[in-house]
Amino acid sequence: MYYFIVNPKSRSGMGKCIWNNLRARLLQQNIEFRSYLTEHVGHATTLSRQISSLGTPDAPVTLVTVGGDGTIYEVLTGISDLRSVIFGYIPTGSGNDFCRGMALPKDPDAALTSIIRQDRIMKMDVPCISSEGSKYRFGISAGMGYDAAVCQEVLSTPFKKIFNRLHLGKLIYLFIALKKLMFLHLFSMTLHMDGDRIYHYDNVYFTAVMNQKYEGGGFKFCPDASPQDGMLDVITAEGMSKLKLLLMLPTAFFGKHVHVKGIHIFRCKSIDINTSAPVSVHKDGESGGISDKISIFLENNSLKVIMPMV
């Protein structure tokens, strides 16, 4: 039995069309499944909690997310016991950083084929972010500052739907990033890692805590990040002019930014981040509100993820 949580509004409504094609294929192949379409923000978390409770560590359920990167954190957050689920993912979003980082098929049909065959199972680290009294799991990245502010505005702008329909979804990120940079106010930040390493920076642009190499539609912010190594990778950008940051960002698509002065890369198992003023927070590209402190750590148990054949 396969359980599908589907975000029909992903990629500006194209998610529903993609799912209808996949559903027809499942019916044609007589594959036993149940599907649930999300109706509002947080619904995927509720559905995930209900479905995952049907499994056990000895008899896990196969739970497939059909949506964008933002749907992933909702589903992961709802899983009652990570050991009770085998996780599959079919991308219908515009960013596809999870697919990029995990080397999963970006084509929905190819992704479904791999899931049906359960070609290969890989264990993935699952981080958890605690902010303003709430906890959420995520699969890609979470962080504070400039990149989070860009994510929040992209989610709210009506231009996103237009760009997605023109298959130019990534350009909206660039447009908003340039706009946000012009009016950005920098802040101070203290990073407290693994209980014993403390770093303080003034004039910070952002800090992102990465489970994958990529975020923001292909920025390779932490080139050595691995979702299997039991570590979090952290990038902080600070102490540079806005022009220098602007010139640096394109190099981040290729991971060539790591030696730029003002870019700091760390590895840890847990991190507390405190800022001098409340700033934007994101989790897997979705808004995490505004806060002046967050904590991120790795769950004790990993998640079994369906992977394509090598």
PDB file of C-alpha atoms in Angstrom, residues 77-262:
ATOM      1  CA  THR A  77       7.137  17.420  10.924  1.00  0.00           C
ATOM      2  CA  GLY A  78       4.024  15.274  11.123  1.00  0.00           C
ATOM      3  CA  ILE A  79       5.733  11.864  11.114  1.00  0.00           C
ATOM      4  CA  SER A  80       5.122  10.331  14.538  1.00  0.00           C
ATOM      5  CA  ASP A  81       8.155   8.012  14.450  1.00  0.00           C
ATOM      6  CA  LEU A  82      10.752   8.367  11.684  1.00  0.00           C
ATOM      7  CA  ARG A  83      11.490   4.641  11.918  1.00  0.00           C
ATOM      8  CA  SER A  84       7.857   3.813  10.999  1.00  0.00           C
ATOM      9  CA  VAL A  85       7.988   5.364   7.521  1.00  0.00           C
ATOM     10  CA  ILE A  86       9.599   4.723   4.156  1.00  0.00           C
ATOM     11  CA  PHE A  87       9.613   8.130   2.471  1.00  0.00           C
ATOM     12  CA  GLY A  88       9.164   8.779  -1.237  1.00  0.00           C
ATOM     13  CA  TYR A  89       9.171  12.114  -3.016  1.00  0.00           C
ATOM     14  CA  ILE A  90       7.689  13.233  -6.335  1.00  0.00           C
ATOM     15  CA  PRO A  91       8.575  16.838  -7.213  1.00  0.00           C
ATOM     16  CA  THR A  92       5.904  19.193  -8.499  1.00  0.00           C
ATOM     17  CA  GLY A  93       7.450  22.458  -7.282  1.00  0.00           C
ATOM     18  CA  SER A  94       9.707  25.041  -8.886  1.00  0.00           C
ATOM     19  CA  GLY A  95      12.802  24.978  -6.641  1.00  0.00           C
ATOM     20  CA  ASN A  96      13.601  21.242  -6.539  1.00  0.00           C
ATOM     21  CA  ASP A  97      16.499  21.658  -4.083  1.00  0.00           C
ATOM     22  CA  PHE A  98      15.562  18.407  -2.333  1.00  0.00           C
ATOM     23  CA  CYS A  99      15.791  16.475  -5.604  1.00  0.00           C
ATOM     24  CA  ARG A 100      19.015  18.264  -6.468  1.00  0.00           C
ATOM     25  CA  GLY A 101      20.646  17.481  -3.138  1.00  0.00           C
ATOM     26  CA  MET A 102      19.407  13.893  -2.873  1.00  0.00           C
ATOM     27  CA  ALA A 103      20.016  13.071  -6.561  1.00  0.00           C
ATOM     28  CA  LEU A 104      16.350  12.145  -7.031  1.00  0.00           C
ATOM     29  CA  PRO A 105      14.518  12.229 -10.380  1.00  0.00           C
ATOM     30  CA  LYS A 106      13.096  15.655 -11.196  1.00  0.00           C
ATOM     31  CA  ASP A 107      10.641  14.150 -13.668  1.00  0.00           C
ATOM     32  CA  PRO A 108       7.456  13.070 -11.805  1.00  0.00           C
ATOM     33  CA  ASP A 109       6.963   9.970 -13.959  1.00  0.00           C
ATOM     34  CA  ALA A 110      10.534   8.820 -13.372  1.00  0.00           C
ATOM     35  CA  ALA A 111      10.150   9.500  -9.651  1.00  0.00           C
ATOM     36  CA  LEU A 112       6.971   7.406  -9.498  1.00  0.00           C
ATOM     37  CA  THR A 113       8.678   4.545 -11.328  1.00  0.00           C
ATOM     38  CA  SER A 114      11.489   4.522  -8.783  1.00  0.00           C
ATOM     39  CA  ILE A 115       9.029   4.603  -5.892  1.00  0.00           C
ATOM     40  CA  ILE A 116       6.928   1.750  -7.235  1.00  0.00           C
ATOM     41  CA  ARG A 117      10.024  -0.396  -7.702  1.00  0.00           C
ATOM     42  CA  GLN A 118      11.564   0.832  -4.423  1.00  0.00           C
ATOM     43  CA  ASP A 119      14.897   0.631  -6.237  1.00  0.00           C
ATOM     44  CA  ARG A 120      17.081   1.513  -3.280  1.00  0.00           C
ATOM     45  CA  ILE A 121      16.623   2.734   0.298  1.00  0.00           C
ATOM     46  CA  MET A 122      18.927   5.340   1.835  1.00  0.00           C
ATOM     47  CA  LYS A 123      18.928   6.636   5.404  1.00  0.00           C
ATOM     48  CA  MET A 124      18.720  10.433   5.603  1.00  0.00           C
ATOM     49  CA  ASP A 125      19.539  12.691   8.537  1.00  0.00           C
ATOM     50  CA  VAL A 126      16.558  14.737   9.687  1.00  0.00           C
ATOM     51  CA  PRO A 127      17.176  18.126  11.344  1.00  0.00           C
ATOM     52  CA  CYS A 128      14.723  19.867  13.642  1.00  0.00           C
ATOM     53  CA  ILE A 129      14.325  23.627  14.156  1.00  0.00           C
ATOM     54  CA  SER A 130      12.933  25.122  17.343  1.00  0.00           C
ATOM     55  CA  SER A 131      11.636  28.691  17.089  1.00  0.00           C
ATOM     56  CA  GLU A 132       9.185  30.745  19.161  1.00  0.00           C
ATOM     57  CA  GLY A 133       8.133  27.678  21.158  1.00  0.00           C
ATOM     58  CA  SER A 134       7.392  25.488  18.117  1.00  0.00           C
ATOM     59  CA  LYS A 135       9.390  22.675  16.571  1.00  0.00           C
ATOM     60  CA  TYR A 136       9.524  21.618  12.928  1.00  0.00           C
ATOM     61  CA  ARG A 137      11.564  19.084  11.006  1.00  0.00           C
ATOM     62  CA  PHE A 138      13.076  19.982   7.645  1.00  0.00           C
ATOM     63  CA  GLY A 139      14.876  18.173   4.845  1.00  0.00           C
ATOM     64  CA  ILE A 140      16.871  20.871   3.037  1.00  0.00           C
ATOM     65  CA  SER A 141      17.793  23.907   5.108  1.00  0.00           C
ATOM     66  CA  ALA A 142      16.643  26.449   7.666  1.00  0.00           C
ATOM     67  CA  GLY A 143      18.049  29.795   8.589  1.00  0.00           C
ATOM     68  CA  MET A 144      17.761  33.470   9.407  1.00  0.00           C
ATOM     69  CA  GLY A 145      18.256  36.759   7.598  1.00  0.00           C
ATOM     70  CA  TYR A 146      18.473  37.745   3.959  1.00  0.00           C
ATOM     71  CA  ASP A 147      17.717  34.387   2.337  1.00  0.00           C
ATOM     72  CA  ALA A 148      14.714  33.905   4.620  1.00  0.00           C
ATOM     73  CA  ALA A 149      13.413  37.397   3.793  1.00  0.00           C
ATOM     74  CA  VAL A 150      13.680  36.570   0.084  1.00  0.00           C
ATOM     75  CA  CYS A 151      11.764  33.312   0.610  1.00  0.00           C
ATOM     76  CA  GLN A 152       9.000  35.077   2.511  1.00  0.00           C
ATOM     77  CA  GLU A 153       8.447  37.692  -0.172  1.00  0.00           C
ATOM     78  CA  VAL A 154       8.588  35.137  -3.002  1.00  0.00           C
ATOM     79  CA  LEU A 155       5.799  33.210  -1.285  1.00  0.00           C
ATOM     80  CA  SER A 156       3.575  36.279  -1.119  1.00  0.00           C
ATOM     81  CA  THR A 157       4.216  37.922  -4.475  1.00  0.00           C
ATOM     82  CA  PRO A 158       1.581  37.443  -7.221  1.00  0.00           C
ATOM     83  CA  PHE A 159       4.395  37.449  -9.776  1.00  0.00           C
ATOM     84  CA  LYS A 160       5.442  33.939  -8.720  1.00  0.00           C
ATOM     85  CA  LYS A 161       2.418  32.391 -10.442  1.00  0.00           C
ATOM     86  CA  ILE A 162       3.125  34.327 -13.628  1.00  0.00           C
ATOM     87  CA  PHE A 163       6.791  33.343 -13.706  1.00  0.00           C
ATOM     88  CA  ASN A 164       5.975  29.684 -12.964  1.00  0.00           C
ATOM     89  CA  ARG A 165       3.465  29.542 -15.836  1.00  0.00           C
ATOM     90  CA  LEU A 166       6.179  30.873 -18.130  1.00  0.00           C
ATOM     91  CA  HIS A 167       8.603  28.236 -16.757  1.00  0.00           C
ATOM     92  CA  LEU A 168      10.771  31.056 -15.393  1.00  0.00           C
ATOM     93  CA  GLY A 169      10.235  30.334 -11.705  1.00  0.00           C
ATOM     94  CA  LYS A 170      13.876  30.813 -10.752  1.00  0.00           C
ATOM     95  CA  LEU A 171      13.894  34.379 -12.081  1.00  0.00           C
ATOM     96  CA  ILE A 172      11.424  35.513  -9.448  1.00  0.00           C
ATOM     97  CA  TYR A 173      13.981  34.584  -6.766  1.00  0.00           C
ATOM     98  CA  LEU A 174      16.593  36.728  -8.519  1.00  0.00           C
ATOM     99  CA  PHE A 175      14.187  39.649  -8.881  1.00  0.00           C
ATOM    100  CA  ILE A 176      13.158  39.561  -5.205  1.00  0.00           C
ATOM    101  CA  ALA A 177      16.758  38.998  -4.068  1.00  0.00           C
ATOM    102  CA  LEU A 178      17.899  42.180  -5.805  1.00  0.00           C
ATOM    103  CA  LYS A 179      14.994  44.151  -4.384  1.00  0.00           C
ATOM    104  CA  LYS A 180      15.542  42.908  -0.825  1.00  0.00           C
ATOM    105  CA  LEU A 181      19.276  43.580  -0.969  1.00  0.00           C
ATOM    106  CA  MET A 182      18.721  47.259  -1.734  1.00  0.00           C
ATOM    107  CA  PHE A 183      16.773  47.871   1.493  1.00  0.00           C
ATOM    108  CA  LEU A 184      18.365  45.242   3.745  1.00  0.00           C
ATOM    109  CA  HIS A 185      19.354  46.211   7.304  1.00  0.00           C
ATOM    110  CA  LEU A 186      22.258  44.173   8.658  1.00  0.00           C
ATOM    111  CA  PHE A 187      22.359  42.788  12.188  1.00  0.00           C
ATOM    112  CA  SER A 188      24.622  41.135  14.753  1.00  0.00           C
ATOM    113  CA  MET A 189      24.546  37.383  15.307  1.00  0.00           C
ATOM    114  CA  THR A 190      25.981  34.869  17.768  1.00  0.00           C
ATOM    115  CA  LEU A 191      26.396  31.210  16.814  1.00  0.00           C
ATOM    116  CA  HIS A 192      26.696  28.672  19.634  1.00  0.00           C
ATOM    117  CA  MET A 193      27.619  25.228  18.268  1.00  0.00           C
ATOM    118  CA  ASP A 194      27.722  21.858  20.030  1.00  0.00           C
ATOM    119  CA  GLY A 195      27.666  23.568  23.403  1.00  0.00           C
ATOM    120  CA  ASP A 196      31.269  24.764  23.302  1.00  0.00           C
ATOM    121  CA  ARG A 197      32.018  26.803  20.154  1.00  0.00           C
ATOM    122  CA  ILE A 198      30.862  30.407  20.093  1.00  0.00           C
ATOM    123  CA  TYR A 199      31.237  32.868  17.194  1.00  0.00           C
ATOM    124  CA  HIS A 200      29.979  36.437  17.095  1.00  0.00           C
ATOM    125  CA  TYR A 201      29.604  38.569  13.957  1.00  0.00           C
ATOM    126  CA  ASP A 202      28.391  42.070  13.234  1.00  0.00           C
ATOM    127  CA  ASN A 203      26.919  43.199   9.918  1.00  0.00           C
ATOM    128  CA  VAL A 204      25.460  39.779   9.086  1.00  0.00           C
ATOM    129  CA  TYR A 205      23.433  39.103   5.940  1.00  0.00           C
ATOM    130  CA  PHE A 206      22.271  35.570   6.713  1.00  0.00           C
ATOM    131  CA  THR A 207      23.040  32.214   8.262  1.00  0.00           C
ATOM    132  CA  ALA A 208      21.696  28.985   6.760  1.00  0.00           C
ATOM    133  CA  VAL A 209      21.888  25.577   8.391  1.00  0.00           C
ATOM    134  CA  MET A 210      22.023  22.954   5.662  1.00  0.00           C
ATOM    135  CA  ASN A 211      21.129  19.278   5.465  1.00  0.00           C
ATOM    136  CA  GLN A 212      21.690  19.350   1.698  1.00  0.00           C
ATOM    137  CA  LYS A 213      24.188  21.150  -0.529  1.00  0.00           C
ATOM    138  CA  TYR A 214      21.604  23.411  -2.161  1.00  0.00           C
ATOM    139  CA  GLU A 215      18.911  25.914  -1.247  1.00  0.00           C
ATOM    140  CA  GLY A 216      17.101  28.800  -2.915  1.00  0.00           C
ATOM    141  CA  GLY A 217      16.667  27.111  -6.286  1.00  0.00           C
ATOM    142  CA  GLY A 218      20.220  25.849  -6.797  1.00  0.00           C
ATOM    143  CA  PHE A 219      22.586  27.914  -4.631  1.00  0.00           C
ATOM    144  CA  LYS A 220      25.299  25.441  -3.615  1.00  0.00           C
ATOM    145  CA  PHE A 221      25.874  27.175  -0.315  1.00  0.00           C
ATOM    146  CA  CYS A 222      27.473  24.221   1.505  1.00  0.00           C
ATOM    147  CA  PRO A 223      29.277  22.151  -1.156  1.00  0.00           C
ATOM    148  CA  ASP A 224      30.375  19.450   1.287  1.00  0.00           C
ATOM    149  CA  ALA A 225      27.007  18.974   2.992  1.00  0.00           C
ATOM    150  CA  SER A 226      25.702  15.420   3.088  1.00  0.00           C
ATOM    151  CA  PRO A 227      22.337  14.211   4.406  1.00  0.00           C
ATOM    152  CA  GLN A 228      24.009  10.995   5.593  1.00  0.00           C
ATOM    153  CA  ASP A 229      26.984  12.152   7.653  1.00  0.00           C
ATOM    154  CA  GLY A 230      25.257  12.920  10.947  1.00  0.00           C
ATOM    155  CA  MET A 231      26.324  16.567  10.749  1.00  0.00           C
ATOM    156  CA  LEU A 232      24.790  19.951   9.983  1.00  0.00           C
ATOM    157  CA  ASP A 233      26.619  22.310   7.630  1.00  0.00           C
ATOM    158  CA  VAL A 234      26.354  26.033   8.357  1.00  0.00           C
ATOM    159  CA  ILE A 235      27.077  29.065   6.181  1.00  0.00           C
ATOM    160  CA  THR A 236      27.258  32.633   7.447  1.00  0.00           C
ATOM    161  CA  ALA A 237      27.691  35.683   5.215  1.00  0.00           C
ATOM    162  CA  GLU A 238      28.860  38.855   6.968  1.00  0.00           C
ATOM    163  CA  GLY A 239      31.139  41.880   6.872  1.00  0.00           C
ATOM    164  CA  MET A 240      31.071  42.632   3.138  1.00  0.00           C
ATOM    165  CA  SER A 241      29.544  45.344   0.997  1.00  0.00           C
ATOM    166  CA  LYS A 242      26.219  44.748  -0.720  1.00  0.00           C
ATOM    167  CA  LEU A 243      27.965  44.964  -4.078  1.00  0.00           C
ATOM    168  CA  LYS A 244      30.425  42.246  -3.053  1.00  0.00           C
ATOM    169  CA  LEU A 245      27.572  40.025  -1.851  1.00  0.00           C
ATOM    170  CA  LEU A 246      25.760  40.609  -5.137  1.00  0.00           C
ATOM    171  CA  LEU A 247      28.844  39.615  -7.112  1.00  0.00           C
ATOM    172  CA  MET A 248      29.416  36.596  -4.863  1.00  0.00           C
ATOM    173  CA  LEU A 249      25.931  35.090  -5.188  1.00  0.00           C
ATOM    174  CA  PRO A 250      26.276  33.839  -8.803  1.00  0.00           C
ATOM    175  CA  THR A 251      29.471  31.976  -7.837  1.00  0.00           C
ATOM    176  CA  ALA A 252      27.454  30.150  -5.154  1.00  0.00           C
ATOM    177  CA  PHE A 253      25.604  28.236  -7.887  1.00  0.00           C
ATOM    178  CA  PHE A 254      28.924  26.436  -8.442  1.00  0.00           C
ATOM    179  CA  GLY A 255      30.118  26.361  -4.836  1.00  0.00           C
ATOM    180  CA  LYS A 256      32.958  28.766  -5.628  1.00  0.00           C
ATOM    181  CA  HIS A 257      32.022  31.306  -2.952  1.00  0.00           C
ATOM    182  CA  VAL A 258      33.499  29.450   0.009  1.00  0.00           C
ATOM    183  CA  HIS A 259      36.867  31.250  -0.084  1.00  0.00           C
ATOM    184  CA  VAL A 260      35.370  34.755  -0.266  1.00  0.00           C
ATOM    185  CA  LYS A 261      36.234  36.879   2.775  1.00  0.00           C
ATOM    186  CA  GLY A 262      33.129  37.165   4.912  1.00  0.00           C
TER     187      GLY A 262
END
